[in-house]
Amino acid sequence: QLVNGLLASIPAMISILSLLILSLYVFACVGIELITLDKKVYHALGEDERSAYGSVIAFMITLIQFVTVDGPSAIYLPLLKAKPELIIYFVALILVISISLMNLVTAVLVENAMDLAHKDREERKAELKDKVKELIPKVEQVFDSLDSDGSGIISVSEVLAASFDDFPEEFREAVMSQSMEELFMMMDVDNSGEVDKEEFVEGILSMVLADVPREILLTLKLSKLQRISADKSQRNIQQLEMMLRDIVERDYWSQ
């Protein structure tokens, strides 16, 4: 995916490179006028420094240090000492070359990576939709085979009487379960001990679309069962407290 993102960025990168070369050329031409043709500034430089500003090409090569931010202070500090007004030129150079164009490169790479990720998500959604369309009839077929009495509701006993290996391979791969008992626990959302056809189909499709490991789904189910059991225990305790309070009050008034 990273390689595809880089390959997709090649046309935009070529455009940015062209814009960068054009910007370097413009700043080099302006620099020739402000630095090379200014005898006061030019003669204030050393012999090696003069060769860096002797022509447009040499000037452009020198300005590459602003592209890579490879010690540009070595360029502008001696020139600013000779001619402080050049600060306007170098500020514009840093804003356009070092900041704007370099950030534009990063923005193009990030945008292409996000576009590819979006396309991958859309393709995955399309694949899931096709998978769901193919799976629904098989899920309904499995439910009908489990519903031995034709009541439209399957119970724990009906589920335990079935063998997980008897169902279609596509169904077994989709449900991410190792036994019918475990599957029934995840389908029985309200913990009623029964699952109707709509609840069964929606539960299977949720497992397929959620793309969550089976262990996490089972853990969430067990957590919910524990919470329900705790709430039930708390209600029973409250009922016992009320019964004890009534007994104590009756004993008190009978005395």
Coordinates of N, CA and C in Angstrom, one line a residue:
Q1 N 0.8 -1.2 0.0 CA 0.0 0.0 0.0 C 0.9 1.3 0.0
L2 N 2.0 1.2 0.7 CA 2.9 2.4 0.8 C 3.5 2.6 -0.6
V3 N 3.9 1.5 -1.2 CA 4.5 1.6 -2.6 C 3.5 2.1 -3.6
N4 N 2.3 1.6 -3.5 CA 1.2 2.1 -4.4 C 1.0 3.6 -4.2
G5 N 1.0 4.1 -2.9 CA 0.9 5.5 -2.6 C 2.0 6.3 -3.2
L6 N 3.2 5.8 -3.1 CA 4.3 6.6 -3.7 C 4.2 6.6 -5.3
L7 N 3.8 5.5 -5.9 CA 3.6 5.4 -7.3 C 2.5 6.4 -7.8
A8 N 1.4 6.4 -7.0 CA 0.3 7.3 -7.3 C 0.7 8.8 -7.2
S9 N 1.7 9.1 -6.4 CA 2.2 10.4 -6.2 C 3.1 10.9 -7.2
I10 N 3.6 10.1 -8.1 CA 4.6 10.5 -9.1 C 4.2 11.6 -10.0
P11 N 3.0 11.7 -10.6 CA 2.6 12.8 -11.4 C 2.6 14.1 -10.6
A12 N 2.1 14.1 -9.4 CA 2.1 15.3 -8.5 C 3.5 15.7 -8.1
M13 N 4.3 14.7 -7.9 CA 5.7 15.0 -7.5 C 6.5 15.7 -8.6
I14 N 6.2 15.2 -9.8 CA 6.8 15.8 -11.0 C 6.4 17.3 -11.2
S15 N 5.2 17.5 -10.9 CA 4.7 18.9 -11.0 C 5.3 19.8 -9.9
I16 N 5.4 19.2 -8.7 CA 6.1 20.0 -7.6 C 7.6 20.2 -8.0
L17 N 8.2 19.2 -8.5 CA 9.6 19.4 -8.9 C 9.8 20.5 -9.9
S18 N 8.9 20.5 -10.9 CA 9.0 21.6 -11.9 C 8.8 22.9 -11.3
L19 N 7.8 23.0 -10.4 CA 7.5 24.3 -9.7 C 8.7 24.7 -8.8
L20 N 9.4 23.7 -8.2 CA 10.6 24.0 -7.4 C 11.7 24.5 -8.2
I21 N 11.9 23.9 -9.4 CA 13.0 24.3 -10.3 C 12.7 25.7 -10.8
L22 N 11.5 26.0 -11.1 CA 11.1 27.3 -11.6 C 11.3 28.4 -10.5
S23 N 10.9 28.0 -9.2 CA 11.1 28.9 -8.1 C 12.6 29.2 -7.9
L24 N 13.4 28.2 -7.9 CA 14.9 28.3 -7.8 C 15.4 29.2 -8.8
Y25 N 14.9 29.1 -10.1 CA 15.4 29.9 -11.2 C 15.0 31.4 -10.9
V26 N 13.8 31.6 -10.5 CA 13.4 33.0 -10.3 C 14.2 33.6 -9.2
F27 N 14.3 32.9 -8.0 CA 15.1 33.4 -6.9 C 16.6 33.6 -7.3
A28 N 17.1 32.7 -8.2 CA 18.5 32.9 -8.6 C 18.7 34.1 -9.5
C29 N 17.7 34.4 -10.4 CA 17.7 35.6 -11.2 C 17.7 36.9 -10.3
V30 N 16.7 36.8 -9.4 CA 16.6 38.0 -8.5 C 17.9 38.1 -7.6
G31 N 18.5 37.0 -7.2 CA 19.7 37.0 -6.4 C 20.9 37.6 -7.2
I32 N 20.9 37.3 -8.5 CA 22.0 37.8 -9.3 C 21.9 39.3 -9.3
E33 N 20.7 39.9 -9.4 CA 20.5 41.3 -9.4 C 20.9 42.0 -8.1
L34 N 20.5 41.3 -7.0 CA 20.7 41.9 -5.7 C 22.1 41.6 -5.1
I35 N 22.7 40.5 -5.5 CA 24.0 40.1 -4.9 C 25.2 40.2 -5.8
T36 N 25.1 39.5 -6.9 CA 26.2 39.4 -7.9 C 26.5 40.7 -8.5
L37 N 25.5 41.4 -8.9 CA 25.7 42.7 -9.6 C 25.9 43.9 -8.7
D38 N 25.7 43.6 -7.4 CA 26.0 44.7 -6.4 C 27.5 44.5 -6.0
K39 N 28.3 45.5 -6.4 CA 29.8 45.3 -6.2 C 30.1 45.4 -4.8
K40 N 29.4 46.2 -4.0 CA 29.7 46.2 -2.5 C 29.5 44.9 -1.9
V41 N 28.4 44.3 -2.2 CA 28.2 42.9 -1.6 C 29.1 41.9 -2.2
Y42 N 29.3 41.9 -3.5 CA 30.0 40.9 -4.1 C 31.5 40.9 -3.7
H43 N 32.1 42.1 -3.5 CA 33.5 42.2 -3.1 C 33.7 41.9 -1.6
A44 N 32.6 41.9 -0.9 CA 32.7 41.6 0.5 C 32.8 40.1 0.8
L45 N 32.5 39.3 -0.3 CA 32.5 37.9 -0.1 C 33.9 37.4 -0.4
G46 N 34.2 36.2 0.1 CA 35.4 35.5 -0.2 C 35.4 34.9 -1.6
E47 N 36.6 34.4 -2.0 CA 36.7 33.9 -3.4 C 35.8 32.7 -3.6
D48 N 35.7 31.8 -2.6 CA 34.9 30.6 -2.8 C 33.4 31.0 -2.8
E49 N 33.0 32.0 -2.0 CA 31.6 32.4 -1.9 C 31.2 33.1 -3.2
R50 N 32.2 33.8 -3.8 CA 31.9 34.5 -5.1 C 31.5 33.5 -6.2
S51 N 32.2 32.4 -6.2 CA 32.0 31.4 -7.2 C 30.6 30.8 -7.1
A52 N 30.0 30.8 -5.9 CA 28.7 30.2 -5.7 C 27.6 31.1 -6.2
Y53 N 27.9 32.4 -6.5 CA 26.9 33.4 -7.0 C 27.3 33.9 -8.4
G54 N 28.3 33.3 -9.1 CA 28.8 33.8 -10.3 C 27.9 33.7 -11.5
S55 N 27.0 32.7 -11.5 CA 26.0 32.5 -12.6 C 24.7 32.0 -12.1
V56 N 23.7 32.0 -13.0 CA 22.4 31.6 -12.5 C 22.4 30.1 -12.1
I57 N 23.1 29.2 -12.8 CA 23.2 27.8 -12.5 C 23.9 27.6 -11.2
A58 N 25.0 28.3 -11.0 CA 25.7 28.2 -9.7 C 24.8 28.7 -8.5
F59 N 24.1 29.8 -8.8 CA 23.2 30.4 -7.8 C 22.1 29.4 -7.4
M60 N 21.5 28.7 -8.4 CA 20.5 27.7 -8.2 C 21.0 26.5 -7.3
I61 N 22.2 26.1 -7.7 CA 22.8 25.0 -6.9 C 23.0 25.4 -5.5
T62 N 23.4 26.7 -5.3 CA 23.6 27.2 -3.9 C 22.3 27.2 -3.1
L63 N 21.2 27.6 -3.8 CA 19.9 27.7 -3.2 C 19.3 26.4 -2.8
I64 N 19.9 25.3 -3.4 CA 19.4 23.9 -3.0 C 19.5 23.7 -1.5
Q65 N 20.5 24.4 -0.9 CA 20.6 24.3 0.6 C 19.3 24.7 1.3
F66 N 18.6 25.6 0.7 CA 17.3 26.0 1.3 C 16.2 25.0 1.1
V67 N 16.4 24.2 0.0 CA 15.4 23.1 -0.2 C 15.6 22.0 0.9
T68 N 16.9 21.6 1.1 CA 17.2 20.5 2.0 C 17.4 21.0 3.4
V69 N 17.3 22.4 3.6 CA 17.6 23.0 4.9 C 18.9 22.5 5.5
D70 N 19.9 22.5 4.6 CA 21.2 22.0 5.0 C 22.1 23.2 5.3
G71 N 21.9 23.8 6.5 CA 22.8 24.9 6.9 C 22.6 26.1 6.0
P72 N 21.4 26.6 5.7 CA 21.3 27.8 4.9 C 21.8 29.1 5.6
S73 N 22.0 29.0 6.9 CA 22.6 30.2 7.6 C 24.0 30.5 7.1
A74 N 24.7 29.5 6.6 CA 26.0 29.8 6.1 C 26.0 30.6 4.8
I75 N 24.8 30.6 4.2 CA 24.6 31.4 3.0 C 24.2 32.9 3.3
Y76 N 23.1 33.0 4.1 CA 22.5 34.3 4.3 C 23.2 35.2 5.4
L77 N 23.9 34.6 6.4 CA 24.5 35.4 7.4 C 25.6 36.4 6.8
P78 N 26.6 35.9 6.0 CA 27.6 36.8 5.5 C 27.0 37.8 4.6
L79 N 25.9 37.5 3.8 CA 25.3 38.4 2.9 C 24.5 39.5 3.7
L80 N 23.9 39.1 4.8 CA 23.1 40.1 5.6 C 24.1 41.0 6.3
K81 N 25.2 40.6 6.7 CA 26.2 41.5 7.3 C 26.6 42.6 6.3
A82 N 26.8 42.1 5.0 CA 27.2 43.1 4.0 C 26.1 44.0 3.5
K83 N 24.8 43.4 3.5 CA 23.7 44.2 3.0 C 22.4 43.7 3.8
P84 N 22.1 44.4 4.9 CA 20.9 44.0 5.7 C 19.6 43.9 5.0
E85 N 19.5 44.7 3.9 CA 18.2 44.8 3.2 C 17.9 43.4 2.5
L86 N 18.9 42.6 2.4 CA 18.6 41.2 1.8 C 17.8 40.3 2.6
I87 N 17.5 40.7 3.9 CA 16.6 39.9 4.8 C 15.2 39.7 4.1
I88 N 14.7 40.7 3.4 CA 13.5 40.5 2.7 C 13.5 39.4 1.7
Y89 N 14.6 39.4 0.9 CA 14.9 38.3 -0.1 C 14.9 37.0 0.5
F90 N 15.7 36.8 1.6 CA 15.9 35.5 2.2 C 14.6 35.0 3.0
V91 N 13.9 36.0 3.6 CA 12.6 35.6 4.2 C 11.6 35.0 3.2
A92 N 11.5 35.7 2.0 CA 10.7 35.2 0.9 C 11.2 33.9 0.4
L93 N 12.5 33.7 0.3 CA 13.1 32.4 -0.1 C 12.7 31.3 0.8
I94 N 12.8 31.5 2.1 CA 12.5 30.5 3.1 C 11.0 30.2 3.1
L95 N 10.2 31.2 3.0 CA 8.7 31.0 3.0 C 8.3 30.1 1.8
V96 N 8.8 30.5 0.7 CA 8.4 29.8 -0.6 C 9.1 28.4 -0.7
I97 N 10.4 28.4 -0.6 CA 11.1 27.1 -0.9 C 11.1 26.2 0.3
S98 N 11.6 26.7 1.4 CA 11.8 25.8 2.6 C 10.5 25.3 3.2
I99 N 9.6 26.2 3.3 CA 8.3 25.9 4.0 C 7.2 25.5 3.1
S100 N 6.8 26.3 2.1 CA 5.6 26.1 1.3 C 5.8 24.8 0.4
L101 N 6.8 24.8 -0.4 CA 7.0 23.7 -1.4 C 7.3 22.4 -0.7
M102 N 8.1 22.4 0.4 CA 8.5 21.2 1.1 C 7.2 20.6 1.8
N103 N 6.4 21.5 2.4 CA 5.2 21.0 3.0 C 4.2 20.6 1.9
L104 N 4.3 21.1 0.8 CA 3.4 20.7 -0.3 C 3.7 19.2 -0.7
V105 N 5.0 18.9 -0.7 CA 5.4 17.5 -1.0 C 4.8 16.5 0.1
T106 N 4.9 16.9 1.3 CA 4.3 16.1 2.4 C 2.8 16.0 2.2
A107 N 2.1 17.1 1.9 CA 0.7 17.1 1.7 C 0.3 16.2 0.6
V108 N 1.0 16.2 -0.5 CA 0.7 15.3 -1.6 C 0.8 13.9 -1.2
L109 N 1.9 13.5 -0.5 CA 2.0 12.1 -0.1 C 0.9 11.7 0.8
V110 N 0.6 12.5 1.8 CA -0.5 12.2 2.8 C -1.8 12.1 2.1
E111 N -2.1 13.0 1.1 CA -3.4 13.0 0.4 C -3.5 11.7 -0.4
N112 N -2.5 11.3 -1.1 CA -2.5 10.1 -1.9 C -2.7 8.9 -1.0
A113 N -2.0 8.9 0.2 CA -2.2 7.7 1.1 C -3.6 7.7 1.6
M114 N -4.2 8.8 1.9 CA -5.6 8.8 2.4 C -6.6 8.4 1.3
D115 N -6.3 8.8 0.1 CA -7.2 8.4 -1.1 C -7.1 6.9 -1.3
L116 N -5.9 6.3 -1.1 CA -5.8 4.9 -1.3 C -6.5 4.1 -0.2
A117 N -6.3 4.7 1.1 CA -7.0 4.1 2.2 C -8.5 4.1 2.0
H118 N -9.0 5.3 1.5 CA -10.5 5.4 1.2 C -10.9 4.4 0.2
K119 N -10.1 4.3 -0.9 CA -10.5 3.3 -1.9 C -10.5 1.9 -1.4
D120 N -9.5 1.6 -0.5 CA -9.5 0.2 0.1 C -10.7 0.0 0.9
R121 N -11.1 1.0 1.7 CA -12.3 0.8 2.5 C -13.6 0.6 1.6
E122 N -13.7 1.4 0.5 CA -14.8 1.2 -0.4 C -14.8 -0.1 -1.0
E123 N -13.6 -0.6 -1.4 CA -13.6 -1.9 -2.0 C -13.9 -3.0 -1.0
R124 N -13.5 -2.8 0.2 CA -13.8 -3.8 1.3 C -15.3 -3.8 1.6
K125 N -15.9 -2.6 1.6 CA -17.4 -2.5 1.8 C -18.1 -3.3 0.7
A126 N -17.7 -3.1 -0.6 CA -18.3 -3.7 -1.7 C -18.1 -5.3 -1.6
E127 N -17.0 -5.7 -1.2 CA -16.7 -7.1 -1.0 C -17.6 -7.7 0.1
L128 N -17.8 -6.9 1.2 CA -18.6 -7.4 2.3 C -20.1 -7.4 1.9
K129 N -20.5 -6.4 1.1 CA -21.9 -6.5 0.6 C -22.2 -7.7 -0.2
D130 N -21.2 -8.0 -1.1 CA -21.4 -9.2 -1.9 C -21.4 -10.5 -1.1
K131 N -20.5 -10.4 -0.1 CA -20.4 -11.6 0.8 C -21.7 -11.8 1.6
V132 N -22.3 -10.6 2.1 CA -23.6 -10.7 2.8 C -24.7 -11.2 2.0
K133 N -24.7 -10.7 0.7 CA -25.8 -11.2 -0.2 C -25.7 -12.7 -0.4
E134 N -24.5 -13.2 -0.5 CA -24.3 -14.7 -0.7 C -24.6 -15.4 0.6
L135 N -24.3 -14.8 1.7 CA -24.4 -15.5 3.0 C -25.8 -15.6 3.5
I136 N -26.7 -14.6 3.3 CA -28.0 -14.6 3.9 C -28.8 -15.8 3.6
P137 N -28.9 -16.3 2.3 CA -29.6 -17.5 2.1 C -29.1 -18.7 2.9
K138 N -27.8 -18.8 3.0 CA -27.1 -19.9 3.7 C -27.4 -19.8 5.2
V139 N -27.5 -18.6 5.8 CA -27.8 -18.4 7.2 C -29.2 -18.8 7.4
E140 N -30.1 -18.4 6.6 CA -31.5 -18.8 6.7 C -31.7 -20.3 6.6
Q141 N -30.9 -20.9 5.7 CA -31.0 -22.4 5.5 C -30.5 -23.1 6.8
V142 N -29.5 -22.5 7.4 CA -29.0 -23.1 8.7 C -30.0 -23.0 9.8
F143 N -30.7 -21.8 9.9 CA -31.7 -21.6 10.9 C -32.9 -22.6 10.7
D144 N -33.3 -22.8 9.4 CA -34.4 -23.7 9.2 C -34.0 -25.1 9.6
S145 N -32.8 -25.5 9.3 CA -32.3 -26.9 9.7 C -32.3 -27.0 11.2
L146 N -32.0 -25.9 12.0 CA -31.9 -26.0 13.4 C -33.3 -26.0 14.0
D147 N -34.3 -25.3 13.3 CA -35.6 -25.2 13.9 C -36.4 -26.5 13.5
S148 N -36.2 -27.5 14.3 CA -36.8 -28.8 14.0 C -38.3 -28.8 14.1
D149 N -38.9 -28.0 15.0 CA -40.3 -28.0 15.2 C -41.0 -27.0 14.3
G150 N -40.3 -26.2 13.6 CA -40.9 -25.2 12.7 C -41.6 -24.1 13.4
S151 N -41.2 -23.7 14.6 CA -41.8 -22.7 15.3 C -41.3 -21.3 15.0
G152 N -40.2 -21.2 14.3 CA -39.6 -19.9 14.0 C -38.7 -19.5 15.1
I153 N -38.4 -20.3 16.1 CA -37.6 -20.0 17.2 C -36.7 -21.2 17.5
I154 N -35.4 -21.0 17.7 CA -34.6 -22.1 18.1 C -34.2 -22.0 19.5
S155 N -34.1 -23.1 20.2 CA -33.8 -23.2 21.6 C -32.4 -23.8 21.8
V156 N -32.0 -23.8 23.1 CA -30.7 -24.4 23.4 C -30.6 -25.9 23.0
S157 N -31.7 -26.6 23.3 CA -31.7 -28.0 23.1 C -31.6 -28.3 21.6
E158 N -32.3 -27.5 20.7 CA -32.3 -27.7 19.3 C -30.9 -27.4 18.8
V159 N -30.2 -26.4 19.3 CA -28.9 -26.1 18.9 C -27.9 -27.2 19.3
L160 N -28.0 -27.7 20.5 CA -27.0 -28.7 21.0 C -27.2 -30.0 20.3
A161 N -28.4 -30.2 19.7 CA -28.6 -31.5 19.0 C -28.0 -31.5 17.6
A162 N -27.6 -30.3 17.1 CA -27.0 -30.2 15.8 C -25.5 -30.3 15.8
S163 N -24.9 -30.7 14.7 CA -23.5 -30.8 14.6 C -23.0 -29.6 13.8
F164 N -22.0 -29.0 14.3 CA -21.4 -27.8 13.6 C -20.9 -28.1 12.2
D165 N -20.4 -29.4 12.1 CA -19.7 -29.8 10.8 C -20.7 -30.0 9.7
D166 N -22.0 -30.1 10.0 CA -23.0 -30.4 9.0 C -23.5 -29.2 8.2
F167 N -23.0 -28.0 8.6 CA -23.5 -26.8 8.0 C -22.5 -26.5 6.8
P168 N -22.9 -25.6 5.9 CA -22.1 -25.2 4.8 C -20.8 -24.6 5.2
E169 N -19.7 -24.8 4.4 CA -18.4 -24.3 4.7 C -18.4 -22.8 4.8
E170 N -19.1 -22.1 3.9 CA -19.1 -20.7 4.0 C -19.7 -20.2 5.3
F171 N -20.7 -20.9 5.8 CA -21.3 -20.5 7.1 C -20.3 -20.7 8.2
R172 N -19.6 -21.8 8.2 CA -18.6 -22.1 9.3 C -17.5 -21.1 9.3
E173 N -17.0 -20.7 8.1 CA -15.9 -19.7 8.0 C -16.4 -18.3 8.5
A174 N -17.7 -18.0 8.2 CA -18.2 -16.6 8.6 C -18.4 -16.5 10.1
V175 N -18.9 -17.5 10.8 CA -19.3 -17.3 12.1 C -18.1 -17.3 13.1
M176 N -17.0 -17.8 12.7 CA -15.8 -17.7 13.6 C -16.0 -18.4 14.9
S177 N -16.8 -19.5 14.9 CA -17.1 -20.2 16.1 C -16.6 -21.6 16.0
Q178 N -16.4 -22.2 17.2 CA -15.9 -23.6 17.2 C -17.0 -24.6 17.7
S179 N -18.1 -24.2 18.1 CA -19.2 -25.1 18.6 C -20.5 -24.4 18.5
M180 N -21.6 -25.1 18.4 CA -22.9 -24.6 18.3 C -23.3 -23.9 19.6
E181 N -22.9 -24.4 20.7 CA -23.2 -23.8 22.0 C -22.6 -22.4 22.1
E182 N -21.3 -22.3 21.7 CA -20.7 -21.0 21.7 C -21.4 -20.0 20.8
L183 N -21.8 -20.5 19.6 CA -22.5 -19.7 18.6 C -23.8 -19.2 19.2
F184 N -24.5 -20.1 19.9 CA -25.8 -19.7 20.4 C -25.7 -18.7 21.5
M185 N -24.6 -18.8 22.3 CA -24.4 -17.8 23.4 C -24.2 -16.4 22.8
M186 N -23.5 -16.3 21.7 CA -23.3 -15.0 21.0 C -24.5 -14.5 20.3
M187 N -25.4 -15.4 19.9 CA -26.6 -15.0 19.2 C -27.7 -14.5 20.2
D188 N -27.7 -15.2 21.3 CA -28.8 -14.9 22.3 C -28.5 -13.6 23.0
V189 N -28.8 -12.5 22.4 CA -28.5 -11.2 22.9 C -29.2 -10.9 24.2
D190 N -30.5 -11.2 24.3 CA -31.3 -10.9 25.5 C -31.2 -12.0 26.6
N191 N -30.4 -13.0 26.3 CA -30.2 -14.1 27.3 C -31.6 -14.8 27.7
S192 N -32.4 -14.9 26.7 CA -33.7 -15.6 26.9 C -33.7 -17.1 26.7
G193 N -32.6 -17.6 26.2 CA -32.6 -19.0 26.0 C -33.2 -19.4 24.6
E194 N -33.7 -18.4 23.9 CA -34.3 -18.7 22.6 C -33.8 -17.6 21.6
V195 N -33.7 -18.0 20.3 CA -33.3 -17.1 19.3 C -34.3 -17.2 18.1
D196 N -34.9 -16.1 17.7 CA -35.7 -16.2 16.5 C -34.9 -16.0 15.2
K197 N -35.6 -16.1 14.1 CA -34.9 -16.1 12.8 C -34.2 -14.8 12.5
E198 N -35.0 -13.7 12.8 CA -34.4 -12.3 12.6 C -33.2 -12.1 13.4
E199 N -33.3 -12.5 14.7 CA -32.2 -12.3 15.6 C -31.0 -13.1 15.2
F200 N -31.2 -14.3 14.7 CA -30.1 -15.2 14.3 C -29.4 -14.6 13.0
V201 N -30.2 -14.2 12.0 CA -29.6 -13.7 10.8 C -28.8 -12.4 11.1
E202 N -29.4 -11.5 11.9 CA -28.8 -10.2 12.2 C -27.5 -10.5 13.0
G203 N -27.5 -11.4 13.9 CA -26.3 -11.7 14.7 C -25.2 -12.3 13.9
I204 N -25.5 -13.2 12.9 CA -24.5 -13.7 12.0 C -23.9 -12.6 11.1
L205 N -24.8 -11.8 10.6 CA -24.3 -10.7 9.7 C -23.5 -9.7 10.5
S206 N -23.8 -9.4 11.7 CA -23.0 -8.5 12.6 C -21.6 -9.1 12.8
M207 N -21.5 -10.4 13.0 CA -20.2 -11.0 13.2 C -19.4 -10.9 12.0
V208 N -20.0 -11.0 10.8 CA -19.3 -10.9 9.5 C -18.8 -9.5 9.3
L209 N -19.7 -8.5 9.5 CA -19.4 -7.1 9.2 C -18.5 -6.5 10.2
A210 N -18.6 -6.9 11.5 CA -17.8 -6.3 12.5 C -16.3 -6.6 12.4
D211 N -15.9 -7.7 11.8 CA -14.5 -8.0 11.6 C -13.8 -8.0 12.9
V212 N -14.4 -8.6 13.9 CA -13.8 -8.6 15.3 C -13.5 -10.1 15.6
P213 N -12.4 -10.4 16.2 CA -12.0 -11.7 16.6 C -13.1 -12.4 17.4
R214 N -13.3 -13.7 17.3 CA -14.3 -14.5 18.0 C -14.1 -14.3 19.5
E215 N -12.9 -14.3 19.9 CA -12.6 -14.3 21.4 C -13.1 -13.0 22.0
I216 N -13.0 -11.9 21.3 CA -13.5 -10.6 21.8 C -15.1 -10.6 21.9
L217 N -15.7 -11.2 20.8 CA -17.2 -11.2 20.8 C -17.6 -12.1 22.0
L218 N -17.0 -13.2 22.2 CA -17.4 -14.1 23.3 C -17.1 -13.4 24.7
T219 N -16.0 -12.7 24.8 CA -15.7 -12.0 26.0 C -16.8 -11.0 26.3
L220 N -17.2 -10.2 25.3 CA -18.2 -9.2 25.5 C -19.5 -9.9 25.9
K221 N -19.8 -11.0 25.3 CA -21.1 -11.7 25.6 C -21.0 -12.2 27.1
L222 N -19.9 -12.7 27.5 CA -19.8 -13.2 28.9 C -19.8 -12.0 29.9
S223 N -19.2 -10.9 29.5 CA -19.3 -9.7 30.3 C -20.8 -9.2 30.5
K224 N -21.5 -9.3 29.4 CA -22.9 -8.9 29.5 C -23.7 -9.9 30.4
L225 N -23.4 -11.2 30.2 CA -24.1 -12.1 31.1 C -23.8 -11.9 32.6
Q226 N -22.5 -11.6 32.8 CA -22.1 -11.3 34.2 C -22.9 -10.1 34.8
R227 N -23.0 -9.1 33.9 CA -23.7 -7.8 34.3 C -25.2 -8.1 34.6
I228 N -25.8 -9.0 33.7 CA -27.2 -9.3 33.9 C -27.3 -10.1 35.2
S229 N -26.4 -11.1 35.4 CA -26.4 -11.9 36.6 C -26.3 -11.0 37.9
A230 N -25.4 -10.0 37.8 CA -25.1 -9.1 38.9 C -26.4 -8.3 39.2
D231 N -27.0 -7.8 38.2 CA -28.3 -7.0 38.4 C -29.4 -7.9 39.0
K232 N -29.5 -9.1 38.5 CA -30.5 -10.0 39.0 C -30.2 -10.3 40.5
S233 N -28.9 -10.5 40.9 CA -28.6 -10.8 42.3 C -28.9 -9.6 43.1
Q234 N -28.6 -8.4 42.6 CA -28.9 -7.2 43.4 C -30.4 -7.0 43.6
R235 N -31.2 -7.3 42.6 CA -32.7 -7.3 42.8 C -33.1 -8.3 43.8
N236 N -32.6 -9.5 43.8 CA -32.9 -10.5 44.8 C -32.5 -10.1 46.2
I237 N -31.4 -9.4 46.3 CA -30.9 -8.9 47.6 C -31.9 -7.9 48.1
Q238 N -32.3 -7.0 47.2 CA -33.3 -5.9 47.6 C -34.6 -6.5 48.1
Q239 N -35.0 -7.5 47.3 CA -36.3 -8.2 47.7 C -36.2 -8.9 49.1
L240 N -35.0 -9.5 49.4 CA -34.8 -10.1 50.7 C -34.7 -9.1 51.8
E241 N -34.1 -8.0 51.5 CA -34.1 -6.9 52.5 C -35.5 -6.4 52.8
M242 N -36.3 -6.3 51.8 CA -37.7 -5.8 52.0 C -38.5 -6.9 52.8
M243 N -38.2 -8.2 52.5 CA -38.9 -9.2 53.2 C -38.5 -9.3 54.7
L244 N -37.2 -9.1 55.0 CA -36.7 -9.1 56.3 C -37.2 -7.9 57.1
R245 N -37.3 -6.7 56.4 CA -37.8 -5.5 57.1 C -39.3 -5.8 57.5
D246 N -40.1 -6.4 56.6 CA -41.5 -6.6 56.9 C -41.6 -7.6 58.1
I247 N -40.7 -8.6 58.1 CA -40.8 -9.6 59.2 C -40.4 -9.0 60.5
V248 N -39.4 -8.1 60.5 CA -39.0 -7.4 61.7 C -40.1 -6.5 62.2
E249 N -40.7 -5.8 61.3 CA -41.8 -4.8 61.7 C -43.0 -5.6 62.2
R250 N -43.3 -6.7 61.6 CA -44.5 -7.5 62.2 C -44.2 -8.1 63.5
D251 N -42.9 -8.6 63.7 CA -42.5 -9.1 65.1 C -42.6 -7.9 66.1
Y252 N -42.2 -6.7 65.7 CA -42.1 -5.6 66.6 C -43.5 -5.2 67.1
W253 N -44.5 -5.1 66.1 CA -45.8 -4.7 66.5 C -46.6 -5.8 67.2
S254 N -46.2 -7.1 66.9 CA -46.9 -8.2 67.6 C -46.5 -8.3 69.1
Q255 N -45.3 -7.8 69.4 CA -44.9 -7.7 70.8 C -45.6 -6.6 71.5

